[in-house]
Coordinates of C-alpha atoms and ligand atoms in Angstrom, one line a residue:
M148 CA 78.5 -25.7 5.1
F149 CA 78.2 -29.5 4.8
N150 CA 79.3 -30.7 8.2
K151 CA 77.0 -29.2 10.7
R152 CA 76.1 -32.5 12.0
V153 CA 75.7 -33.5 15.7
K154 CA 77.3 -36.8 16.7
I155 CA 74.8 -39.4 17.8
K156 CA 76.6 -39.9 21.1
D157 CA 76.3 -36.2 22.0
L158 CA 72.7 -36.1 20.8
L159 CA 71.6 -39.0 22.9
A160 CA 72.9 -37.1 25.9
T161 CA 70.8 -34.0 25.3
E162 CA 67.2 -33.3 26.2
P163 CA 64.8 -33.7 23.2
K164 CA 62.7 -30.5 23.0
G165 CA 61.8 -30.4 19.4
Q166 CA 65.0 -28.7 18.3
E167 CA 66.2 -29.1 14.7
V168 CA 69.2 -31.3 14.3
T169 CA 71.3 -32.7 11.5
V170 CA 72.7 -36.2 11.7
M171 CA 74.7 -38.4 9.3
G172 CA 75.7 -42.0 9.5
W173 CA 75.1 -45.5 8.2
V174 CA 71.8 -47.3 8.2
K175 CA 71.9 -50.3 10.6
G176 CA 68.3 -51.3 10.0
F177 CA 65.1 -50.1 8.4
R178 CA 61.8 -51.5 9.4
Q179 CA 58.1 -51.0 8.7
N180 CA 59.1 -48.5 6.0
Q181 CA 59.3 -46.0 8.8
F182 CA 62.0 -46.6 11.4
I183 CA 65.7 -46.2 10.6
A184 CA 68.3 -47.3 13.1
L185 CA 71.2 -44.9 12.4
N186 CA 74.8 -45.3 13.6
D187 CA 77.7 -42.9 13.1
G188 CA 80.4 -44.7 15.0
S189 CA 80.5 -42.3 17.9
S190 CA 78.8 -44.8 20.1
N191 CA 77.3 -48.3 19.9
N192 CA 73.9 -46.9 20.4
N193 CA 71.8 -46.2 17.3
L194 CA 69.6 -43.2 16.8
Q195 CA 66.1 -43.9 15.7
V196 CA 65.0 -41.8 12.8
V197 CA 61.3 -41.8 11.9
V198 CA 60.2 -41.2 8.4
E199 CA 56.6 -40.4 8.5
L200 CA 54.5 -42.3 6.1
G201 CA 54.0 -40.4 2.8
T202 CA 56.7 -37.8 3.4
Q203 CA 59.4 -39.5 1.2
D204 CA 59.0 -41.1 -2.2
E205 CA 59.1 -44.8 -2.6
A206 CA 62.3 -44.7 -4.6
T207 CA 64.2 -43.1 -1.7
L208 CA 62.8 -45.5 0.9
K209 CA 64.0 -48.4 -1.2
R210 CA 67.6 -47.1 -1.0
L211 CA 67.6 -47.2 2.8
T212 CA 69.5 -50.5 2.8
T213 CA 72.0 -51.8 5.4
S214 CA 75.1 -49.5 5.4
A215 CA 73.8 -46.9 3.0
S216 CA 75.0 -43.5 4.2
I217 CA 72.5 -40.8 4.8
K218 CA 72.0 -37.2 6.0
V219 CA 68.9 -36.4 7.9
T220 CA 67.6 -33.1 9.2
G221 CA 64.6 -33.1 11.5
E222 CA 63.2 -32.5 14.9
L223 CA 64.6 -34.2 18.0
I224 CA 61.6 -35.3 20.1
P225 CA 60.9 -37.7 22.9
S226 CA 60.2 -41.1 21.5
L227 CA 56.7 -42.4 21.5
G228 CA 57.9 -46.0 21.1
K229 CA 59.6 -48.2 23.7
G230 CA 63.3 -48.9 23.6
Q231 CA 64.6 -45.4 23.1
K232 CA 64.3 -42.1 24.9
M233 CA 64.3 -39.9 21.8
E234 CA 64.1 -40.0 18.1
V235 CA 64.5 -37.7 15.1
K236 CA 61.4 -36.9 13.0
A237 CA 62.9 -36.5 9.6
K238 CA 62.1 -33.4 7.6
T239 CA 64.7 -33.9 4.9
L240 CA 66.5 -37.1 4.1
E241 CA 69.3 -37.4 1.6
I242 CA 71.1 -40.5 0.5
L243 CA 74.8 -39.8 0.5
G244 CA 76.0 -43.2 -0.7
D245 CA 74.0 -46.4 -1.7
S246 CA 74.9 -49.8 -0.4
N247 CA 73.9 -52.8 -2.4
A248 CA 72.4 -55.0 0.4
E249 CA 72.6 -58.1 -1.8
V250 CA 76.4 -58.1 -1.9
Y251 CA 77.3 -56.1 1.3
P252 CA 79.2 -58.7 3.3
I253 CA 78.0 -57.7 6.8
Q254 CA 74.4 -58.7 7.0
P255 CA 72.2 -57.6 9.9
K256 CA 72.7 -60.9 11.8
K257 CA 75.4 -62.4 14.0
H258 CA 78.6 -63.2 12.1
S259 CA 81.4 -65.3 13.5
L260 CA 84.6 -63.4 14.5
E261 CA 86.5 -65.5 11.9
F262 CA 84.3 -64.3 9.1
L263 CA 84.7 -60.7 10.3
R264 CA 88.5 -61.1 10.4
E265 CA 88.3 -62.0 6.7
N266 CA 86.3 -58.8 6.2
A267 CA 88.4 -56.7 8.6
H268 CA 88.1 -53.7 6.3
L269 CA 84.4 -53.6 7.2
R270 CA 84.3 -55.0 10.6
F271 CA 84.6 -51.6 12.3
R272 CA 80.9 -51.2 11.4
T273 CA 79.8 -54.0 13.6
S274 CA 78.8 -53.4 17.3
T275 CA 81.5 -55.7 18.7
F276 CA 84.4 -54.2 16.7
G277 CA 83.0 -50.7 17.1
A278 CA 83.3 -51.2 20.9
V279 CA 86.7 -52.9 20.8
F280 CA 88.3 -50.2 18.8
R281 CA 86.8 -47.3 20.7
V282 CA 88.2 -49.1 23.9
R283 CA 91.5 -49.4 22.2
H284 CA 91.5 -45.6 21.6
T285 CA 90.5 -44.9 25.2
L286 CA 93.4 -47.0 26.5
A287 CA 95.9 -45.4 24.2
F288 CA 94.8 -42.0 25.3
A289 CA 95.1 -43.1 29.0
V290 CA 98.6 -44.3 28.4
H291 CA 99.7 -40.9 27.3
K292 CA 97.8 -39.2 30.1
F293 CA 99.3 -41.4 32.8
F294 CA 102.9 -40.7 31.7
N295 CA 102.3 -37.1 30.8
D296 CA 100.8 -36.4 34.3
K297 CA 103.9 -37.9 35.8
G298 CA 106.3 -35.8 33.8
F299 CA 107.7 -38.6 31.6
V300 CA 109.0 -37.6 28.2
Y301 CA 107.4 -39.3 25.2
M302 CA 110.3 -40.5 23.1
H303 CA 110.1 -41.7 19.5
T304 CA 112.6 -44.5 19.0
P305 CA 113.5 -45.7 15.5
I306 CA 111.5 -48.3 13.6
I307 CA 114.4 -49.2 11.4
T308 CA 117.5 -50.2 13.3
A309 CA 120.6 -52.2 13.0
S310 CA 120.3 -53.8 16.5
D311 CA 118.4 -56.7 17.9
A312 CA 117.4 -55.3 21.3
E313 CA 116.2 -58.6 22.7
G314 CA 119.0 -60.6 21.2
A315 CA 116.5 -63.3 20.1
G316 CA 117.1 -63.0 16.4
E317 CA 113.4 -62.7 15.5
M318 CA 113.8 -59.8 13.1
F319 CA 112.3 -58.7 9.8
R320 CA 115.1 -57.5 7.5
V321 CA 114.9 -54.1 5.8
T322 CA 116.7 -53.9 2.6
T323 CA 116.7 -52.4 -0.9
L324 CA 119.0 -55.0 -2.3
P325 CA 117.4 -57.2 -5.0
A326 CA 116.1 -60.4 -3.5
D327 CA 117.0 -62.6 -6.5
N328 CA 120.6 -61.5 -7.0
P329 CA 122.1 -59.5 -4.1
P330 CA 125.7 -58.2 -4.4
R331 CA 128.1 -60.6 -2.7
N332 CA 131.2 -59.9 -0.6
E333 CA 134.5 -61.8 -1.0
E334 CA 133.3 -64.5 1.4
G335 CA 130.2 -65.1 -0.8
G336 CA 127.8 -63.6 1.8
I337 CA 125.5 -60.7 1.0
D338 CA 127.4 -57.4 0.8
Y339 CA 125.4 -55.1 3.0
K340 CA 127.8 -52.3 2.3
E341 CA 125.9 -51.9 -1.0
D342 CA 122.6 -51.8 0.9
F343 CA 120.6 -48.6 1.5
F344 CA 122.0 -48.0 4.9
G345 CA 125.4 -49.5 4.2
K346 CA 124.8 -52.2 6.7
S347 CA 122.2 -54.9 7.6
T348 CA 119.1 -53.4 9.1
N349 CA 115.8 -54.7 10.5
L350 CA 112.5 -53.6 11.9
T351 CA 112.7 -52.9 15.6
V352 CA 111.8 -55.6 18.1
S353 CA 111.8 -53.1 21.0
G354 CA 112.7 -49.5 21.6
Q355 CA 114.3 -50.2 24.9
L356 CA 118.0 -49.7 24.1
E357 CA 117.3 -46.2 22.7
G358 CA 114.9 -45.6 25.5
E359 CA 117.7 -46.1 28.0
L360 CA 119.6 -43.3 26.3
G361 CA 116.6 -41.1 26.9
A362 CA 116.2 -42.2 30.5
T363 CA 119.8 -41.5 31.3
A364 CA 119.3 -37.9 30.1
F365 CA 115.6 -37.0 30.9
G366 CA 115.3 -39.2 33.9
E367 CA 112.0 -40.8 32.9
I368 CA 110.8 -41.5 29.3
Y369 CA 108.3 -43.8 27.6
T370 CA 107.9 -45.1 24.1
F371 CA 104.6 -46.1 22.5
G372 CA 105.0 -47.5 19.0
P373 CA 104.9 -50.5 16.7
T374 CA 107.3 -53.3 17.2
F375 CA 107.9 -56.3 15.0
R376 CA 108.7 -59.9 15.6
A377 CA 109.3 -62.6 13.1
E378 CA 108.6 -65.4 15.5
N379 CA 106.6 -68.1 13.9
S380 CA 104.1 -68.3 16.7
N381 CA 100.7 -68.8 15.3
T382 CA 98.8 -68.4 18.6
A383 CA 96.0 -66.2 19.8
R384 CA 98.5 -64.2 21.8
H385 CA 101.1 -63.4 19.2
L386 CA 101.3 -60.8 16.4
A387 CA 104.2 -60.1 14.0
E388 CA 103.4 -56.4 14.3
F389 CA 102.2 -55.2 17.7
W390 CA 102.3 -52.0 19.7
M391 CA 104.4 -51.8 22.8
I392 CA 104.6 -49.2 25.6
E393 CA 108.1 -49.1 27.1
P394 CA 108.8 -46.8 30.0
E395 CA 112.4 -46.4 31.1
M396 CA 113.4 -44.7 34.4
A397 CA 116.7 -43.6 35.8
F398 CA 117.1 -44.0 39.6
Y399 CA 114.7 -46.9 39.8
D400 CA 115.3 -50.4 41.1
L401 CA 113.3 -53.5 40.5
E402 CA 110.8 -52.7 43.2
D403 CA 110.2 -49.2 42.0
N404 CA 109.7 -50.7 38.5
M405 CA 107.1 -53.1 39.7
D406 CA 105.3 -50.4 41.7
L407 CA 105.1 -48.2 38.5
A408 CA 103.9 -51.1 36.3
E409 CA 101.2 -52.0 38.8
E410 CA 100.1 -48.4 39.2
F411 CA 100.1 -47.9 35.4
I412 CA 97.9 -51.0 34.7
H413 CA 95.5 -50.0 37.5
Y414 CA 95.3 -46.5 36.2
I415 CA 94.6 -47.2 32.5
I416 CA 91.9 -49.9 33.3
K417 CA 90.2 -47.5 35.7
Y418 CA 90.4 -44.7 33.1
A419 CA 88.8 -46.9 30.5
L420 CA 86.0 -47.9 33.0
E421 CA 85.4 -44.3 33.8
H422 CA 85.6 -42.9 30.3
N423 CA 84.2 -45.7 28.1
R424 CA 82.1 -47.8 30.4
E425 CA 79.4 -48.1 27.8
D426 CA 81.5 -50.0 25.3
I427 CA 83.1 -52.2 28.0
E428 CA 79.6 -53.1 29.4
F429 CA 78.5 -54.0 25.9
L430 CA 81.6 -56.3 25.5
A431 CA 80.9 -57.8 28.9
Q432 CA 77.4 -58.7 27.8
R433 CA 78.7 -60.2 24.6
L434 CA 81.2 -62.3 26.5
A435 CA 78.5 -63.5 28.9
E436 CA 76.4 -64.6 26.0
E437 CA 79.3 -66.3 24.4
E438 CA 80.3 -68.2 27.6
A439 CA 76.7 -69.2 28.3
A440 CA 77.0 -71.6 25.4
L441 CA 80.1 -73.2 26.9
P442 CA 80.2 -76.2 29.3
K443 CA 80.4 -75.0 32.9
E444 CA 84.0 -75.8 33.5
K445 CA 85.1 -73.6 30.5
R446 CA 83.3 -70.5 31.7
S447 CA 85.1 -67.7 33.6
E448 CA 84.5 -67.5 37.3
M449 CA 83.9 -63.8 37.0
G450 CA 82.1 -61.6 34.5
L451 CA 84.2 -59.0 32.7
M452 CA 83.1 -56.0 34.7
E453 CA 83.6 -58.0 37.9
K454 CA 87.0 -59.1 36.8
L455 CA 88.1 -55.6 35.9
D456 CA 86.8 -54.1 39.2
F457 CA 88.6 -56.8 41.0
V458 CA 91.9 -56.2 39.3
V459 CA 91.7 -52.4 39.8
N460 CA 91.0 -52.8 43.5
N461 CA 93.5 -55.5 44.4
K462 CA 97.2 -55.6 44.6
F463 CA 99.0 -58.0 42.3
E464 CA 100.7 -61.0 43.8
R465 CA 104.5 -60.8 43.9
I466 CA 106.6 -64.0 43.9
T467 CA 110.1 -65.0 42.8
Y468 CA 110.7 -67.4 40.0
T469 CA 112.1 -69.9 42.5
E470 CA 108.8 -69.7 44.5
A471 CA 106.8 -70.1 41.3
I472 CA 108.7 -73.3 40.4
D473 CA 108.1 -74.6 44.0
I474 CA 104.3 -73.9 43.7
L475 CA 104.2 -75.7 40.4
L476 CA 106.2 -78.7 41.8
Q477 CA 103.7 -78.9 44.7
S478 CA 100.7 -78.5 42.5
P479 CA 98.1 -81.3 42.0
A480 CA 98.5 -80.6 38.3
Y481 CA 102.2 -81.5 38.4
K482 CA 101.6 -84.5 40.6
K483 CA 98.9 -85.9 38.3
K484 CA 101.2 -85.3 35.3
K485 CA 98.8 -82.8 33.8
F486 CA 101.5 -80.5 32.5
Q487 CA 102.7 -81.2 29.0
Y488 CA 106.1 -79.7 29.7
D489 CA 108.4 -80.6 32.5
V490 CA 108.9 -78.4 35.5
K491 CA 112.3 -77.8 37.1
W492 CA 114.4 -74.8 38.2
G493 CA 115.9 -73.2 35.1
I494 CA 113.0 -73.8 32.6
D495 CA 111.4 -71.0 30.7
M496 CA 107.9 -71.4 32.0
Q497 CA 105.4 -72.5 29.4
S498 CA 102.0 -70.8 29.1
E499 CA 100.4 -73.8 30.8
H500 CA 102.6 -73.1 33.9
E501 CA 101.9 -69.4 33.9
R502 CA 98.2 -70.0 33.5
Y503 CA 98.2 -72.5 36.4
L504 CA 99.9 -69.9 38.7
V505 CA 97.6 -67.1 37.7
E506 CA 94.2 -68.8 37.0
K507 CA 94.3 -71.7 39.4
H508 CA 96.6 -70.9 42.2
F509 CA 96.5 -67.1 42.9
K510 CA 93.4 -66.2 40.8
K511 CA 94.8 -62.7 40.1
P512 CA 97.6 -61.0 38.3
V513 CA 101.0 -62.2 39.5
I514 CA 104.4 -60.5 39.2
V515 CA 107.2 -63.1 38.9
T516 CA 110.7 -61.8 39.7
N517 CA 114.4 -62.9 39.7
Y518 CA 114.4 -65.3 36.8
P519 CA 117.4 -67.5 36.0
K520 CA 119.9 -65.4 34.0
D521 CA 120.3 -68.0 31.2
I522 CA 116.7 -67.5 30.0
K523 CA 116.7 -63.7 30.0
S524 CA 118.2 -60.9 28.0
F525 CA 121.7 -59.6 28.3
Y526 CA 120.8 -56.2 29.7
M527 CA 119.1 -57.4 32.9
R528 CA 120.9 -56.8 36.1
V529 CA 122.7 -59.8 37.6
N530 CA 121.7 -60.5 41.2
D531 CA 124.2 -61.1 44.0
D532 CA 123.6 -64.8 43.8
G533 CA 125.2 -64.8 40.3
K534 CA 122.4 -67.1 39.0
T535 CA 119.4 -64.9 38.6
V536 CA 118.7 -61.5 37.2
A537 CA 116.5 -58.6 38.4
A538 CA 113.7 -59.3 35.9
M539 CA 110.0 -59.1 36.4
D540 CA 107.2 -60.5 34.3
I541 CA 103.5 -59.7 34.9
L542 CA 101.2 -62.5 34.2
A543 CA 97.4 -61.9 33.8
P544 CA 94.5 -64.3 34.0
G545 CA 93.4 -65.5 30.5
I546 CA 96.4 -63.8 28.8
G547 CA 99.7 -65.0 30.4
E548 CA 102.6 -62.6 30.1
I549 CA 101.4 -59.0 29.7
V550 CA 104.5 -57.2 30.8
G551 CA 108.2 -58.0 30.7
G552 CA 110.8 -55.8 32.4
S553 CA 113.8 -55.5 34.6
Q554 CA 116.3 -53.5 36.4
R555 CA 119.2 -52.9 33.9
E556 CA 122.8 -53.8 34.4
E557 CA 124.4 -50.5 35.1
R558 CA 127.9 -51.9 35.8
L559 CA 130.0 -51.6 32.6
D560 CA 132.3 -54.6 33.3
V561 CA 129.5 -56.9 34.3
L562 CA 127.4 -55.9 31.3
I563 CA 130.3 -56.4 28.8
Q564 CA 131.0 -59.8 30.3
R565 CA 127.3 -60.8 30.0
M566 CA 127.2 -59.6 26.4
K567 CA 130.3 -61.7 25.6
D568 CA 128.8 -64.8 27.3
M569 CA 125.6 -64.3 25.3
H570 CA 127.3 -63.5 21.9
V571 CA 125.8 -60.0 21.8
P572 CA 128.2 -57.8 19.6
V573 CA 129.9 -55.4 22.0
D574 CA 131.4 -53.2 19.3
E575 CA 128.1 -52.6 17.5
L576 CA 126.5 -51.6 20.8
S577 CA 129.2 -49.2 21.8
W578 CA 126.7 -46.3 21.7
Y579 CA 124.6 -48.2 24.2
L580 CA 127.5 -48.9 26.5
D581 CA 128.3 -45.1 26.6
T582 CA 125.4 -44.7 29.1
R583 CA 127.5 -46.9 31.5
R584 CA 130.7 -45.1 30.7
Y585 CA 129.5 -41.6 31.4
G586 CA 127.5 -41.2 34.6
T587 CA 125.9 -44.6 34.8
V588 CA 122.9 -44.9 37.2
P589 CA 120.7 -47.6 38.5
H590 CA 117.8 -47.7 36.1
A591 CA 114.9 -49.9 35.2
G592 CA 112.0 -50.3 32.7
F593 CA 109.4 -52.6 31.3
G594 CA 107.4 -53.3 28.1
L595 CA 103.7 -53.7 28.1
G596 CA 102.2 -55.4 25.0
F597 CA 99.3 -53.1 24.1
E598 CA 97.2 -55.7 22.4
R599 CA 97.5 -58.1 25.3
L600 CA 96.2 -55.4 27.6
I601 CA 93.3 -54.7 25.2
L602 CA 92.5 -58.5 25.2
F603 CA 92.3 -58.3 29.0
V604 CA 90.1 -55.2 29.1
T605 CA 87.7 -56.2 26.3
G606 CA 87.4 -59.9 27.1
M607 CA 88.2 -60.8 23.5
T608 CA 90.1 -64.0 23.2
N609 CA 92.1 -63.7 20.0
I610 CA 94.7 -61.0 19.6
R611 CA 93.8 -60.7 15.9
D612 CA 90.5 -59.1 17.0
V613 CA 92.0 -56.2 19.0
I614 CA 94.3 -54.7 16.3
P615 CA 92.7 -53.2 13.2
F616 CA 94.8 -55.1 10.7
P617 CA 96.6 -58.1 12.2
R618 CA 99.9 -59.2 10.8
T619 CA 100.5 -62.9 11.5
P620 CA 102.3 -65.7 9.8
K621 CA 101.0 -66.0 6.2
N622 CA 98.7 -63.0 6.6
A623 CA 99.2 -59.4 5.7
E624 CA 95.8 -58.7 4.2
F625 CA 94.6 -55.0 3.9
Ligands
4AD724 O1 109.0 -59.5 27.1 P1 109.4 -58.7 25.9 O2 110.0 -59.4 24.8 O3 110.3 -57.5 26.4 C1 110.9 -56.5 25.7 O4 110.8 -56.4 24.5 C2 111.7 -55.6 26.6 N1 112.6 -54.8 25.7 C3 110.7 -54.7 27.3 C4 111.4 -53.7 28.2 O5 111.9 -54.1 29.2 N2 111.4 -52.4 27.8 O6 108.0 -58.0 25.3 C5 107.3 -57.1 26.2 C6 105.8 -57.4 26.1 C7 105.4 -58.8 26.5 O7 105.3 -59.0 27.8 C8 104.1 -59.0 25.7 O8 103.0 -58.4 26.4 C9 104.3 -58.2 24.5 O9 105.4 -57.3 24.7 N3 104.7 -59.1 23.3 C10 103.9 -59.4 22.3 N4 102.6 -59.0 22.1 C11 102.0 -59.5 20.9 N5 102.7 -60.3 20.0 C12 104.0 -60.7 20.2 N6 104.6 -61.4 19.3 C13 104.6 -60.2 21.4 N7 105.9 -60.4 21.9 C14 105.9 -59.7 23.1
MG725 MG1 109.1 -61.4 27.8

């Protein structure tokens, strides 16, 4: 059998008693013609493999270059050297795959994140990205665990759809029609009747509308899948393809919705701290070193571990949109004209405003509720004041909006009126309106941007560095 290997993570947790073990991995470093630092991706920690002088031929030793893959069988013994508890004394050493160190892009030195982004196909092998993507995995697992333990049904909503759930028109078209000469209808427009689905379709921007169909049957569902937005926002917070978690619950009002979102975020961060503390501590150290090079006013007030502990152990602030605008209007930043964009009731807050609230004023995550209806989606429940909707956004320090959600409009007549006012096609969404026609119930839900959460937990600052293969304007490499 080939694969009788022990993972390095498991091995480092055992007692070295001279037992024989087989390990496989990639060479991280080789020094003094004797000491191999071996990594197999199970942990950021390397295993030291000792090749005793004279036991291997020179030709083999020469092939122990960075990122060569090897198989080693030997004795696991307490380490004689400093810096590690144990090491493997190699009995047999086999090179599985050579790596030409002269052209291998990832050299054993510190590379910039930009450089590694260009080499995203190999960046998983670095300590930073190894840690980031193991944390991503832990968080994804925690999402499923949280909802499964609560009895939510995991629902797969379609990737290809004919609807624009958010009504924002930021969709990628899906078509098999020839781009250069599509069939035309009588009015001269593109004839989508000839298209694969017989109508115009796009990649989903959100699974929410289908999620509501699930919630009004199962009671509580969640989705966790890729979503696509053709918004031309070339920022460190936007991706064209990102993963979203969208729970949708019958018999929930806005407050229930906020309570669930807060419990959920606390839970998954706590889960990651408990189940993958090692990688988060490594990233905390990385961030501290990075920030040490910055001028004092640009450094974070708290280290990453401290920040995460603080967030897990404190309640989020809850304010209405109207209160948020008042705080901004009273702020020294506003009075000293430090904001680039104007502040008044009715604006869609810009990230500078959100950051002020979260980072300067409250210094913790903030849930903002009851936004003006004109800046929010058609499905949000209209409040009694007729001006605002039962929306909630969660804003996080360093990130801005991390969650967007609302109580849904369950009154058929009010919903249809809203759709008409906002030019959302009522006929095409007849299937959606059926939930309001047949046993409508108060219900609510939210969407959490998975990559924004990962940014928060890992302390990384660019969203391109927390998804394996980022899709952004003018970039679909790999
Ligand atoms: O606020 P959004 O647009 O809300 C919805 O899509 C609702 N249907 C959710 C719901 O109620 N079920 O998006 C939700 C979250 C945002 O708060 C943000 O975290 C993330 O998705 N997000 C993005 N993340 C990365 N890149 C983008 N371009 C994003 N757009 C939204
Ligand atoms: Mg939003």
